mmCIF file of C-alpha atoms in Angstrom:
data_model
loop_
_atom_site.group_PDB
_atom_site.id
_atom_site.type_symbol
_atom_site.label_atom_id
_atom_site.label_comp_id
_atom_site.label_asym_id
_atom_site.label_seq_id
_atom_site.Cartn_x
_atom_site.Cartn_y
_atom_site.Cartn_z
ATOM 1 C CA LEU A 37 -16.744 -16.063 -25.849
ATOM 2 C CA THR A 38 -14.085 -14.560 -23.996
ATOM 3 C CA GLN A 39 -11.211 -16.479 -25.766
ATOM 4 C CA LEU A 40 -12.625 -15.428 -28.818
ATOM 5 C CA ALA A 41 -12.816 -11.906 -27.998
ATOM 6 C CA LEU A 42 -9.478 -12.102 -27.023
ATOM 7 C CA ALA A 43 -8.337 -13.779 -29.862
ATOM 8 C CA ARG A 44 -9.347 -11.104 -32.016
ATOM 9 C CA PHE A 45 -7.864 -8.461 -29.637
ATOM 10 C CA LEU A 46 -4.608 -10.024 -30.235
ATOM 11 C CA ALA A 47 -4.896 -10.659 -34.025
ATOM 12 C CA ALA A 48 -5.969 -7.322 -34.477
ATOM 13 C CA GLY A 49 -2.237 -6.130 -32.906
ATOM 14 C CA GLU A 50 -4.026 -4.024 -29.839
ATOM 15 C CA TYR A 51 -1.882 -6.009 -27.371
ATOM 16 C CA GLN A 52 1.561 -3.985 -27.529
ATOM 17 C CA GLY A 53 -0.454 -0.837 -27.145
ATOM 18 C CA HIS A 54 -2.518 -1.931 -24.180
ATOM 19 C CA ILE A 55 1.056 -3.160 -22.632
ATOM 20 C CA GLU A 56 2.234 0.350 -22.895
ATOM 21 C CA ARG A 57 -0.509 2.199 -21.680
ATOM 22 C CA ALA A 58 -0.697 0.052 -18.762
ATOM 23 C CA ARG A 59 3.040 0.183 -17.919
ATOM 24 C CA ALA A 60 2.639 4.140 -18.117
ATOM 25 C CA PHE A 61 -0.752 4.316 -15.922
ATOM 26 C CA TYR A 62 1.046 1.888 -12.988
ATOM 27 C CA LEU A 63 4.265 3.945 -13.501
ATOM 28 C CA GLU A 64 2.842 7.132 -12.492
ATOM 29 C CA ARG A 65 0.903 5.711 -9.607
ATOM 30 C CA ARG A 66 3.957 3.796 -8.393
ATOM 31 C CA ASP A 67 6.208 6.843 -8.442
ATOM 32 C CA ALA A 68 3.528 8.852 -6.590
ATOM 33 C CA LEU A 69 3.221 6.385 -3.865
ATOM 34 C CA LEU A 70 6.838 6.239 -3.567
ATOM 35 C CA GLU A 71 6.993 9.956 -3.595
ATOM 36 C CA ALA A 72 4.540 10.382 -1.003
ATOM 37 C CA SER A 73 6.046 7.506 1.458
ATOM 38 C CA THR A 74 9.182 9.019 1.103
ATOM 39 C CA LYS A 75 7.966 12.193 2.013
ATOM 40 C CA HIS A 76 5.296 11.268 4.845
ATOM 41 C CA LEU A 77 6.962 7.910 5.816
ATOM 42 C CA GLY A 78 10.701 8.475 5.706
ATOM 43 C CA GLY A 79 12.230 7.570 9.109
ATOM 44 C CA LEU A 80 9.259 5.512 9.932
ATOM 45 C CA ALA A 81 9.567 2.750 7.482
ATOM 46 C CA THR A 82 11.672 0.751 4.909
ATOM 47 C CA ILE A 83 10.190 0.999 1.586
ATOM 48 C CA GLU A 84 10.885 -1.707 -1.139
ATOM 49 C CA GLU A 85 10.696 -0.335 -4.579
ATOM 50 C CA PRO A 86 8.728 -2.594 -6.408
ATOM 51 C CA ALA A 87 10.045 -4.068 -9.796
ATOM 52 C CA GLY A 88 6.488 -4.854 -11.258
ATOM 53 C CA GLY A 89 2.945 -5.677 -10.041
ATOM 54 C CA GLY A 90 0.874 -3.180 -8.296
ATOM 55 C CA HIS A 91 1.819 -2.991 -4.708
ATOM 56 C CA LEU A 92 4.422 -1.488 -2.347
ATOM 57 C CA TRP A 93 5.970 -3.243 0.723
ATOM 58 C CA LEU A 94 6.855 -1.138 3.811
ATOM 59 C CA THR A 95 8.493 -2.507 7.036
ATOM 60 C CA LEU A 96 8.031 -0.053 9.977
ATOM 61 C CA SER A 97 10.675 1.047 11.974
ATOM 62 C CA VAL A 98 8.558 1.349 15.016
ATOM 63 C CA THR A 99 6.928 -1.448 16.459
ATOM 64 C CA VAL A 100 2.942 -1.401 16.591
ATOM 65 C CA ASP A 101 0.268 -4.046 16.651
ATOM 66 C CA GLU A 102 -1.176 -4.593 12.991
ATOM 67 C CA GLY A 103 -4.699 -4.911 14.153
ATOM 68 C CA GLU A 104 -4.590 -1.722 16.343
ATOM 69 C CA LEU A 105 -2.837 0.238 13.247
ATOM 70 C CA MET A 106 -5.614 -0.849 11.176
ATOM 71 C CA THR A 107 -8.146 0.554 13.526
ATOM 72 C CA GLU A 108 -6.411 3.618 13.760
ATOM 73 C CA ALA A 109 -5.665 3.889 10.317
ATOM 74 C CA VAL A 110 -9.552 3.211 9.402
ATOM 75 C CA ARG A 111 -10.016 6.210 11.857
ATOM 76 C CA ASN A 112 -7.931 8.430 9.690
ATOM 77 C CA GLY A 113 -10.097 7.236 6.582
ATOM 78 C CA VAL A 114 -7.272 4.944 4.788
ATOM 79 C CA THR A 115 -6.684 1.007 4.820
ATOM 80 C CA PHE A 116 -3.941 -1.415 3.919
ATOM 81 C CA VAL A 117 -3.143 -4.909 3.721
ATOM 82 C CA PRO A 118 -1.411 -6.064 7.113
ATOM 83 C CA GLY A 119 1.804 -8.160 6.397
ATOM 84 C CA GLY A 120 0.824 -10.611 8.425
ATOM 85 C CA ALA A 121 -2.118 -11.270 5.889
ATOM 86 C CA MET A 122 0.646 -11.725 3.343
ATOM 87 C CA ILE A 123 3.649 -13.448 5.032
ATOM 88 C CA PRO A 124 3.146 -17.331 5.772
ATOM 89 C CA GLU A 125 5.261 -17.108 8.852
ATOM 90 C CA PRO A 126 5.127 -15.006 11.736
ATOM 91 C CA ALA A 127 7.661 -11.985 10.883
ATOM 92 C CA ALA A 128 9.531 -9.776 13.328
ATOM 93 C CA GLY A 129 8.449 -6.109 12.878
ATOM 94 C CA THR A 130 5.097 -4.417 11.537
ATOM 95 C CA HIS A 131 4.887 -4.738 7.704
ATOM 96 C CA MET A 132 2.334 -3.525 5.257
ATOM 97 C CA ARG A 133 1.590 -3.694 1.293
ATOM 98 C CA LEU A 134 -0.154 -0.886 -0.101
ATOM 99 C CA SER A 135 -1.759 -1.075 -3.304
ATOM 100 C CA TYR A 136 -1.722 1.978 -6.083
ATOM 101 C CA GLY A 137 -3.617 0.329 -9.317
ATOM 102 C CA PHE A 138 -6.838 1.870 -8.174
ATOM 103 C CA LEU A 139 -6.383 5.465 -6.936
ATOM 104 C CA ASP A 140 -5.282 8.568 -8.528
ATOM 105 C CA PRO A 141 -1.976 10.044 -7.661
ATOM 106 C CA ASP A 142 -3.298 12.573 -5.361
ATOM 107 C CA GLN A 143 -5.753 10.142 -3.649
ATOM 108 C CA LEU A 144 -2.530 8.047 -2.947
ATOM 109 C CA ALA A 145 -0.853 11.027 -1.795
ATOM 110 C CA GLU A 146 -3.692 11.831 0.727
ATOM 111 C CA GLY A 147 -3.820 8.299 2.081
ATOM 112 C CA VAL A 148 -0.187 7.934 2.906
ATOM 113 C CA ARG A 149 -0.287 11.181 4.639
ATOM 114 C CA ARG A 150 -3.348 9.626 6.800
ATOM 115 C CA LEU A 151 -1.345 6.481 7.034
ATOM 116 C CA ALA A 152 1.636 8.322 8.785
ATOM 117 C CA ARG A 153 -0.890 10.462 11.177
ATOM 118 C CA ALA A 154 -2.219 7.179 11.937
ATOM 119 C CA ILE A 155 1.363 5.778 12.707
ATOM 120 C CA HIS A 156 2.061 8.764 14.490
ATOM 121 C CA SER A 157 -0.569 8.525 16.859
ATOM 122 C CA MET A 158 0.136 4.860 17.688
ATOM 123 C CA GLU A 159 3.505 5.853 18.856
ATOM 124 C CA LYS A 160 2.005 8.334 21.149
ATOM 125 C CA GLN A 161 -0.489 6.097 22.856
ATOM 126 C CA PRO A 162 0.341 2.617 25.054
ATOM 127 C CA ARG A 163 -0.604 -0.447 23.686
ATOM 128 C CA VAL A 164 -3.422 -2.230 25.037
ATOM 129 C CA SER A 165 -1.327 -5.004 26.342
ATOM 130 C CA GLU A 166 0.930 -2.568 27.817
ATOM 131 C CA ALA A 167 -2.066 -0.488 29.263
ATOM 132 C CA LEU A 168 -3.916 -3.418 31.306
ATOM 133 C CA PRO A 169 -2.519 -4.713 34.232
ATOM 134 C CA ILE A 170 -1.708 -8.282 34.597
ATOM 135 C CA THR A 171 -3.188 -10.016 37.275
#
C-alpha cells in the first residue's frame, strides 16, 4: 500500500515541489539555530555549519562532563544528544548534536539560550569528581 501511494505521488509530479518546500523549511531552521548558537555560544563552542541533514554539531571550548551537562540542561528545560552517543571512539572534549527539524525558529533560539545558561552554570561549579575527596 505504501509503495502504491508513493508511486502515485511520484507519477503525479509532486516530488520536486515537496523537495523545494522541505529545503526551505530546514534551511530556515538551520539558519535560526546557527544564528542563536553564534549569539549565545560564541566563545563557548566551535560550531560546524551542516551542509545537509537536520543536525548541528558543536564542540565546547570548555571542559565539562557530558552527563553532568545533560542533567543541568534538563534542569534548564532543554536537551541535546551528547557527542559520546554519536562518536564510536572516545573523543577529547565535549561534543553535542543539536537537532533543528522539529522546533520553530523561536523555540530553537530559546533552547540555545537555555543551553548556554546550563553551560555557564557548569563552569561555575566544581565537577563531582573534583569536589569529592579521594581516599
